[in-house]
Amino acid sequence: AQTVTQSQPEMSVQEAETVTLSCTYDTSESDYYLFWYKQPPSRQMILVIRQEAYKQQNATENRFSVNFQKAAKSFSLKISDSQLGDAAMYFCAYLSGSARQLTFGSGTQLTVLP
Amino acid sequence: EADIYQTPRYLVIGTGKKITLECSQTMGHDKMYWYQQDPGMELHLIHYSYGVNSTEKGDLSSESTVSRIRTEHFPLTLESARPSHTSQYLCASSHLGTDNTEAFFGQGTRLTVV
């Protein structure tokens, strides 16, 4: 079974600064998908960014980018120019190549300080 | 916003009662999931489905059951609620193929069993 590990239960960042959230995963598959989801307080979980394992180029969505290290099985999220609205619980998730189960890490609570 | 809905949003119920948590999506997604989110915010997959009449148990053992009689509807039932079932339950859906792997989440049902 695949496992996803987020070793930082809590992180904080000053507004306008940059923060990196860590994620590692364990799999024997070569084809899979990785995601970062955001869950604001009392609101729906939404997708932040997605990475296909077969793509070497790191995914980027505006202020959000990832550092995907396939050999190291590492998938970190970088948030640039942090905003107060970025405060949320962030989950790293893994989807197998067969697109069957979606497995989540334990989450990182991000606080943005004004 | 995603077109996936969960009802009720909040439920307080006595021990031994039978309850059904509703989840519906209007996106035509084949895959649907139920996650249990504990107070530490970690998400555990308890059930998933690939389509009508297809249901599978997830990684976390659960006394709940699910059914998938219609594509858009994936209800979760507890025959006899217990205090240990107190948790937040999140429903999600996605396309079956690997072309579009994003999962969309409902707002969740906060269940309290007293």
PDB file of C-alpha atoms in Angstrom:
ATOM      1  CA  ALA A   1       0.000   0.000   0.000  1.00  0.00           C
ATOM      2  CA  GLN A   2       1.130   3.512  -0.718  1.00  0.00           C
ATOM      3  CA  THR A   3       1.900   5.870   2.155  1.00  0.00           C
ATOM      4  CA  VAL A   4       2.158   9.639   2.169  1.00  0.00           C
ATOM      5  CA  THR A   5       4.071  11.425   4.919  1.00  0.00           C
ATOM      6  CA  GLN A   6       3.900  15.074   5.875  1.00  0.00           C
ATOM      7  CA  SER A   7       6.416  15.641   8.636  1.00  0.00           C
ATOM      8  CA  GLN A   8       5.383  19.209   9.493  1.00  0.00           C
ATOM      9  CA  PRO A   9       2.094  19.280  11.448  1.00  0.00           C
ATOM     10  CA  GLU A  10       2.258  23.085  11.632  1.00  0.00           C
ATOM     11  CA  MET A  11       4.053  25.831   9.744  1.00  0.00           C
ATOM     12  CA  SER A  12       3.881  29.603   9.848  1.00  0.00           C
ATOM     13  CA  VAL A  13       4.998  32.259   7.413  1.00  0.00           C
ATOM     14  CA  GLN A  14       5.044  36.026   7.375  1.00  0.00           C
ATOM     15  CA  GLU A  15       2.765  37.673   4.851  1.00  0.00           C
ATOM     16  CA  ALA A  16       4.565  38.225   1.505  1.00  0.00           C
ATOM     17  CA  GLU A  17       7.271  35.707   2.405  1.00  0.00           C
ATOM     18  CA  THR A  18       7.874  32.256   0.940  1.00  0.00           C
ATOM     19  CA  VAL A  19       7.193  28.948   2.657  1.00  0.00           C
ATOM     20  CA  THR A  20       7.841  25.331   1.670  1.00  0.00           C
ATOM     21  CA  LEU A  21       5.724  22.415   2.833  1.00  0.00           C
ATOM     22  CA  SER A  22       7.282  18.947   2.729  1.00  0.00           C
ATOM     23  CA  CYS A  23       5.821  15.678   1.537  1.00  0.00           C
ATOM     24  CA  THR A  24       7.348  12.273   0.957  1.00  0.00           C
ATOM     25  CA  TYR A  25       5.668   9.139  -0.299  1.00  0.00           C
ATOM     26  CA  ASP A  26       6.379   5.486  -0.646  1.00  0.00           C
ATOM     27  CA  THR A  27       5.401   3.485  -3.717  1.00  0.00           C
ATOM     28  CA  SER A  28       6.659   0.722  -5.948  1.00  0.00           C
ATOM     29  CA  GLU A  29       4.827   2.114  -8.972  1.00  0.00           C
ATOM     30  CA  SER A  30       6.450   4.186 -11.696  1.00  0.00           C
ATOM     31  CA  ASP A  31       3.262   5.791 -12.956  1.00  0.00           C
ATOM     32  CA  TYR A  32       1.254   7.900 -10.523  1.00  0.00           C
ATOM     33  CA  TYR A  33      -0.063  11.365  -9.749  1.00  0.00           C
ATOM     34  CA  LEU A  34       0.643  13.706  -6.869  1.00  0.00           C
ATOM     35  CA  PHE A  35      -1.486  16.534  -5.569  1.00  0.00           C
ATOM     36  CA  TRP A  36      -1.582  19.300  -3.031  1.00  0.00           C
ATOM     37  CA  TYR A  37      -5.022  20.081  -1.659  1.00  0.00           C
ATOM     38  CA  LYS A  38      -6.004  23.009   0.543  1.00  0.00           C
ATOM     39  CA  GLN A  39      -8.715  22.904   3.209  1.00  0.00           C
ATOM     40  CA  PRO A  40      -9.532  26.356   4.625  1.00  0.00           C
ATOM     41  CA  PRO A  41     -11.332  26.435   7.989  1.00  0.00           C
ATOM     42  CA  SER A  42     -14.931  25.202   7.613  1.00  0.00           C
ATOM     43  CA  ARG A  43     -14.666  25.212   3.843  1.00  0.00           C
ATOM     44  CA  GLN A  44     -14.402  22.672   1.074  1.00  0.00           C
ATOM     45  CA  MET A  45     -11.183  20.955   0.144  1.00  0.00           C
ATOM     46  CA  ILE A  46      -9.867  22.300  -3.149  1.00  0.00           C
ATOM     47  CA  LEU A  47      -7.033  21.319  -5.464  1.00  0.00           C
ATOM     48  CA  VAL A  48      -3.976  23.582  -5.391  1.00  0.00           C
ATOM     49  CA  ILE A  49      -1.634  21.874  -7.816  1.00  0.00           C
ATOM     50  CA  ARG A  50      -1.097  18.541  -9.563  1.00  0.00           C
ATOM     51  CA  GLN A  51       1.974  16.692 -10.847  1.00  0.00           C
ATOM     52  CA  GLU A  52       2.129  13.677 -13.135  1.00  0.00           C
ATOM     53  CA  ALA A  53       5.040  11.400 -12.246  1.00  0.00           C
ATOM     54  CA  TYR A  54       6.049  10.928 -15.889  1.00  0.00           C
ATOM     55  CA  LYS A  55       6.628  14.664 -16.287  1.00  0.00           C
ATOM     56  CA  GLN A  56      10.068  15.873 -15.300  1.00  0.00           C
ATOM     57  CA  GLN A  57       9.070  19.510 -15.269  1.00  0.00           C
ATOM     58  CA  ASN A  58       7.828  20.803 -11.947  1.00  0.00           C
ATOM     59  CA  ALA A  59       4.226  22.011 -11.952  1.00  0.00           C
ATOM     60  CA  THR A  60       3.490  25.685 -11.315  1.00  0.00           C
ATOM     61  CA  GLU A  61       0.217  27.489 -10.673  1.00  0.00           C
ATOM     62  CA  ASN A  62       0.685  31.221 -10.117  1.00  0.00           C
ATOM     63  CA  ARG A  63       2.266  31.602  -6.632  1.00  0.00           C
ATOM     64  CA  PHE A  64       2.293  27.852  -6.042  1.00  0.00           C
ATOM     65  CA  SER A  65       5.013  25.559  -7.340  1.00  0.00           C
ATOM     66  CA  VAL A  66       6.304  22.119  -6.511  1.00  0.00           C
ATOM     67  CA  ASN A  67       9.714  20.524  -6.247  1.00  0.00           C
ATOM     68  CA  PHE A  68       9.194  16.979  -7.489  1.00  0.00           C
ATOM     69  CA  GLN A  69      12.118  14.636  -6.851  1.00  0.00           C
ATOM     70  CA  LYS A  70      11.008  11.264  -8.196  1.00  0.00           C
ATOM     71  CA  ALA A  71      14.084   9.295  -7.147  1.00  0.00           C
ATOM     72  CA  ALA A  72      13.852  10.656  -3.622  1.00  0.00           C
ATOM     73  CA  LYS A  73      10.045  10.277  -3.608  1.00  0.00           C
ATOM     74  CA  SER A  74       9.695  13.837  -2.457  1.00  0.00           C
ATOM     75  CA  PHE A  75       7.012  16.361  -3.440  1.00  0.00           C
ATOM     76  CA  SER A  76       7.261  19.706  -1.680  1.00  0.00           C
ATOM     77  CA  LEU A  77       4.994  22.718  -2.167  1.00  0.00           C
ATOM     78  CA  LYS A  78       6.382  26.238  -2.331  1.00  0.00           C
ATOM     79  CA  ILE A  79       4.090  29.183  -1.733  1.00  0.00           C
ATOM     80  CA  SER A  80       5.565  32.505  -2.816  1.00  0.00           C
ATOM     81  CA  ASP A  81       4.347  35.931  -1.715  1.00  0.00           C
ATOM     82  CA  SER A  82       2.156  34.351   0.979  1.00  0.00           C
ATOM     83  CA  GLN A  83      -1.236  35.929   1.525  1.00  0.00           C
ATOM     84  CA  LEU A  84      -3.594  35.813   4.500  1.00  0.00           C
ATOM     85  CA  GLY A  85      -5.999  33.754   2.397  1.00  0.00           C
ATOM     86  CA  ASP A  86      -3.389  31.020   2.074  1.00  0.00           C
ATOM     87  CA  ALA A  87      -3.932  30.077   5.713  1.00  0.00           C
ATOM     88  CA  ALA A  88      -5.385  26.568   5.684  1.00  0.00           C
ATOM     89  CA  MET A  89      -4.660  22.903   6.179  1.00  0.00           C
ATOM     90  CA  TYR A  90      -2.608  21.576   3.269  1.00  0.00           C
ATOM     91  CA  PHE A  91      -2.736  17.915   2.292  1.00  0.00           C
ATOM     92  CA  CYS A  92      -0.381  16.053   0.036  1.00  0.00           C
ATOM     93  CA  ALA A  93      -2.079  13.216  -1.869  1.00  0.00           C
ATOM     94  CA  TYR A  94      -1.098  10.276  -4.049  1.00  0.00           C
ATOM     95  CA  LEU A  95      -3.100   8.618  -6.813  1.00  0.00           C
ATOM     96  CA  SER A  96      -1.855   5.373  -8.315  1.00  0.00           C
ATOM     97  CA  GLY A  97      -1.343   5.034 -12.054  1.00  0.00           C
ATOM     98  CA  SER A  98      -4.441   2.910 -12.311  1.00  0.00           C
ATOM     99  CA  ALA A  99      -6.288   5.895 -10.803  1.00  0.00           C
ATOM    100  CA  ARG A 100      -7.808   3.783  -8.089  1.00  0.00           C
ATOM    101  CA  GLN A 101      -7.328   4.984  -4.514  1.00  0.00           C
ATOM    102  CA  LEU A 102      -6.488   8.554  -3.550  1.00  0.00           C
ATOM    103  CA  THR A 103      -4.299   8.492  -0.425  1.00  0.00           C
ATOM    104  CA  PHE A 104      -3.679  11.566   1.728  1.00  0.00           C
ATOM    105  CA  GLY A 105      -0.938  12.622   4.105  1.00  0.00           C
ATOM    106  CA  SER A 106      -1.705  13.794   7.634  1.00  0.00           C
ATOM    107  CA  GLY A 107      -1.745  17.470   6.667  1.00  0.00           C
ATOM    108  CA  THR A 108       0.204  20.631   7.507  1.00  0.00           C
ATOM    109  CA  GLN A 109      -1.584  23.519   9.185  1.00  0.00           C
ATOM    110  CA  LEU A 110      -0.271  26.756   7.640  1.00  0.00           C
ATOM    111  CA  THR A 111      -0.616  30.029   9.505  1.00  0.00           C
ATOM    112  CA  VAL A 112       0.062  33.301   7.710  1.00  0.00           C
ATOM    113  CA  LEU A 113       1.168  36.102  10.016  1.00  0.00           C
ATOM    114  CA  PRO A 114       0.267  39.686   9.109  1.00  0.00           C
TER     115      PRO A 114
ATOM    116  CA  GLU B   1     -17.536  25.707  -6.698  1.00  0.00           C
ATOM    117  CA  ALA B   2     -17.687  21.957  -7.235  1.00  0.00           C
ATOM    118  CA  ASP B   3     -21.066  20.357  -7.898  1.00  0.00           C
ATOM    119  CA  ILE B   4     -20.926  17.836  -5.098  1.00  0.00           C
ATOM    120  CA  TYR B   5     -23.237  18.100  -2.136  1.00  0.00           C
ATOM    121  CA  GLN B   6     -23.413  16.477   1.249  1.00  0.00           C
ATOM    122  CA  THR B   7     -26.343  16.488   3.621  1.00  0.00           C
ATOM    123  CA  PRO B   8     -26.735  17.076   6.438  1.00  0.00           C
ATOM    124  CA  ARG B   9     -23.864  19.452   7.224  1.00  0.00           C
ATOM    125  CA  TYR B  10     -24.197  18.762  10.945  1.00  0.00           C
ATOM    126  CA  LEU B  11     -25.900  15.896  12.750  1.00  0.00           C
ATOM    127  CA  VAL B  12     -26.200  15.086  16.452  1.00  0.00           C
ATOM    128  CA  ILE B  13     -27.780  11.733  17.100  1.00  0.00           C
ATOM    129  CA  GLY B  14     -28.218   9.260  19.934  1.00  0.00           C
ATOM    130  CA  THR B  15     -26.406   5.960  20.299  1.00  0.00           C
ATOM    131  CA  GLY B  16     -28.038   3.067  18.501  1.00  0.00           C
ATOM    132  CA  LYS B  17     -29.796   5.129  15.860  1.00  0.00           C
ATOM    133  CA  LYS B  18     -29.549   4.334  12.178  1.00  0.00           C
ATOM    134  CA  ILE B  19     -28.272   7.186  10.039  1.00  0.00           C
ATOM    135  CA  THR B  20     -27.594   7.816   6.371  1.00  0.00           C
ATOM    136  CA  LEU B  21     -25.225  10.490   5.151  1.00  0.00           C
ATOM    137  CA  GLU B  22     -26.088  11.691   1.688  1.00  0.00           C
ATOM    138  CA  CYS B  23     -23.655  12.564  -1.102  1.00  0.00           C
ATOM    139  CA  SER B  24     -24.637  13.625  -4.601  1.00  0.00           C
ATOM    140  CA  GLN B  25     -22.660  14.979  -7.546  1.00  0.00           C
ATOM    141  CA  THR B  26     -23.843  16.399 -10.845  1.00  0.00           C
ATOM    142  CA  MET B  27     -20.565  16.139 -12.748  1.00  0.00           C
ATOM    143  CA  GLY B  28     -21.129  12.648 -14.129  1.00  0.00           C
ATOM    144  CA  HIS B  29     -18.121  11.298 -12.248  1.00  0.00           C
ATOM    145  CA  ASP B  30     -17.735   7.542 -12.081  1.00  0.00           C
ATOM    146  CA  LYS B  31     -15.478   7.497  -9.046  1.00  0.00           C
ATOM    147  CA  MET B  32     -16.725   8.467  -5.628  1.00  0.00           C
ATOM    148  CA  TYR B  33     -15.062   8.290  -2.230  1.00  0.00           C
ATOM    149  CA  TRP B  34     -15.921   8.558   1.453  1.00  0.00           C
ATOM    150  CA  TYR B  35     -13.239   9.789   3.834  1.00  0.00           C
ATOM    151  CA  GLN B  36     -13.336  10.021   7.622  1.00  0.00           C
ATOM    152  CA  GLN B  37     -11.487  13.026   8.961  1.00  0.00           C
ATOM    153  CA  ASP B  38     -10.513  12.759  12.610  1.00  0.00           C
ATOM    154  CA  PRO B  39      -9.924  15.647  15.046  1.00  0.00           C
ATOM    155  CA  GLY B  40      -6.242  15.699  14.084  1.00  0.00           C
ATOM    156  CA  MET B  41      -7.465  16.447  10.550  1.00  0.00           C
ATOM    157  CA  GLU B  42      -5.957  13.313   8.976  1.00  0.00           C
ATOM    158  CA  LEU B  43      -8.091  11.822   6.175  1.00  0.00           C
ATOM    159  CA  HIS B  44      -8.789   8.107   6.080  1.00  0.00           C
ATOM    160  CA  LEU B  45     -10.410   6.409   3.098  1.00  0.00           C
ATOM    161  CA  ILE B  46     -13.305   4.224   4.251  1.00  0.00           C
ATOM    162  CA  HIS B  47     -15.191   3.451   1.013  1.00  0.00           C
ATOM    163  CA  TYR B  48     -14.884   4.055  -2.709  1.00  0.00           C
ATOM    164  CA  SER B  49     -16.746   3.223  -5.888  1.00  0.00           C
ATOM    165  CA  TYR B  50     -15.835   3.089  -9.574  1.00  0.00           C
ATOM    166  CA  GLY B  51     -19.386   3.230 -10.818  1.00  0.00           C
ATOM    167  CA  VAL B  52     -22.892   1.871 -10.432  1.00  0.00           C
ATOM    168  CA  ASN B  53     -23.028  -1.323  -8.373  1.00  0.00           C
ATOM    169  CA  SER B  54     -19.302  -1.076  -7.598  1.00  0.00           C
ATOM    170  CA  THR B  55     -18.197  -0.500  -3.996  1.00  0.00           C
ATOM    171  CA  GLU B  56     -14.928  -1.246  -2.214  1.00  0.00           C
ATOM    172  CA  LYS B  57     -13.689  -0.851   1.337  1.00  0.00           C
ATOM    173  CA  GLY B  58     -10.874   1.577   1.928  1.00  0.00           C
ATOM    174  CA  ASP B  59      -7.798   1.451   4.125  1.00  0.00           C
ATOM    175  CA  LEU B  60      -9.617   2.271   7.374  1.00  0.00           C
ATOM    176  CA  SER B  61     -11.986  -0.364   8.642  1.00  0.00           C
ATOM    177  CA  SER B  62     -15.438   1.068   9.123  1.00  0.00           C
ATOM    178  CA  GLU B  63     -18.738  -0.287  10.371  1.00  0.00           C
ATOM    179  CA  SER B  64     -20.530   1.831   7.803  1.00  0.00           C
ATOM    180  CA  THR B  65     -21.874   0.576   4.485  1.00  0.00           C
ATOM    181  CA  VAL B  66     -22.336   2.298   1.137  1.00  0.00           C
ATOM    182  CA  SER B  67     -24.376   1.769  -1.990  1.00  0.00           C
ATOM    183  CA  ARG B  68     -24.100   3.026  -5.583  1.00  0.00           C
ATOM    184  CA  ILE B  69     -27.400   2.480  -7.312  1.00  0.00           C
ATOM    185  CA  ARG B  70     -27.128   5.672  -9.360  1.00  0.00           C
ATOM    186  CA  THR B  71     -24.004   7.336 -10.741  1.00  0.00           C
ATOM    187  CA  GLU B  72     -24.712  10.618  -8.993  1.00  0.00           C
ATOM    188  CA  HIS B  73     -25.566   9.254  -5.565  1.00  0.00           C
ATOM    189  CA  PHE B  74     -23.279   7.550  -2.988  1.00  0.00           C
ATOM    190  CA  PRO B  75     -24.923   7.374   0.441  1.00  0.00           C
ATOM    191  CA  LEU B  76     -23.184   6.095   3.559  1.00  0.00           C
ATOM    192  CA  THR B  77     -25.178   4.275   6.243  1.00  0.00           C
ATOM    193  CA  LEU B  78     -24.488   3.462   9.881  1.00  0.00           C
ATOM    194  CA  GLU B  79     -26.951   0.844  11.118  1.00  0.00           C
ATOM    195  CA  SER B  80     -26.302   1.570  14.794  1.00  0.00           C
ATOM    196  CA  ALA B  81     -24.419   4.756  15.606  1.00  0.00           C
ATOM    197  CA  ARG B  82     -21.888   4.775  18.449  1.00  0.00           C
ATOM    198  CA  PRO B  83     -19.871   7.588  20.058  1.00  0.00           C
ATOM    199  CA  SER B  84     -16.767   6.191  18.345  1.00  0.00           C
ATOM    200  CA  HIS B  85     -18.396   7.154  15.016  1.00  0.00           C
ATOM    201  CA  THR B  86     -18.198  10.829  15.951  1.00  0.00           C
ATOM    202  CA  SER B  87     -16.137  12.451  13.218  1.00  0.00           C
ATOM    203  CA  GLN B  88     -16.278  14.513  10.050  1.00  0.00           C
ATOM    204  CA  TYR B  89     -17.167  12.581   6.896  1.00  0.00           C
ATOM    205  CA  LEU B  90     -16.042  13.902   3.520  1.00  0.00           C
ATOM    206  CA  CYS B  91     -17.397  12.732   0.175  1.00  0.00           C
ATOM    207  CA  ALA B  92     -15.421  13.220  -3.045  1.00  0.00           C
ATOM    208  CA  SER B  93     -15.754  12.350  -6.722  1.00  0.00           C
ATOM    209  CA  SER B  94     -13.560  12.287  -9.812  1.00  0.00           C
ATOM    210  CA  HIS B  95     -13.393  11.001 -13.353  1.00  0.00           C
ATOM    211  CA  LEU B  96     -12.477   7.364 -13.785  1.00  0.00           C
ATOM    212  CA  GLY B  97      -9.749   7.815 -16.368  1.00  0.00           C
ATOM    213  CA  THR B  98      -6.279   9.228 -15.982  1.00  0.00           C
ATOM    214  CA  ASP B  99      -6.805  12.252 -18.221  1.00  0.00           C
ATOM    215  CA  ASN B 100      -8.487  14.282 -15.529  1.00  0.00           C
ATOM    216  CA  THR B 101      -7.598  13.068 -12.081  1.00  0.00           C
ATOM    217  CA  GLU B 102      -8.735  15.958  -9.884  1.00  0.00           C
ATOM    218  CA  ALA B 103     -11.011  14.957  -7.020  1.00  0.00           C
ATOM    219  CA  PHE B 104     -13.791  17.336  -5.973  1.00  0.00           C
ATOM    220  CA  PHE B 105     -14.948  17.386  -2.367  1.00  0.00           C
ATOM    221  CA  GLY B 106     -18.225  18.096  -0.641  1.00  0.00           C
ATOM    222  CA  GLN B 107     -18.404  20.388   2.370  1.00  0.00           C
ATOM    223  CA  GLY B 108     -18.520  17.448   4.751  1.00  0.00           C
ATOM    224  CA  THR B 109     -20.906  16.135   7.384  1.00  0.00           C
ATOM    225  CA  ARG B 110     -19.953  16.697  11.015  1.00  0.00           C
ATOM    226  CA  LEU B 111     -21.436  13.748  12.921  1.00  0.00           C
ATOM    227  CA  THR B 112     -21.706  13.683  16.708  1.00  0.00           C
ATOM    228  CA  VAL B 113     -23.070  10.574  18.421  1.00  0.00           C
ATOM    229  CA  VAL B 114     -24.105  11.119  22.020  1.00  0.00           C
TER     230      VAL B 114
END
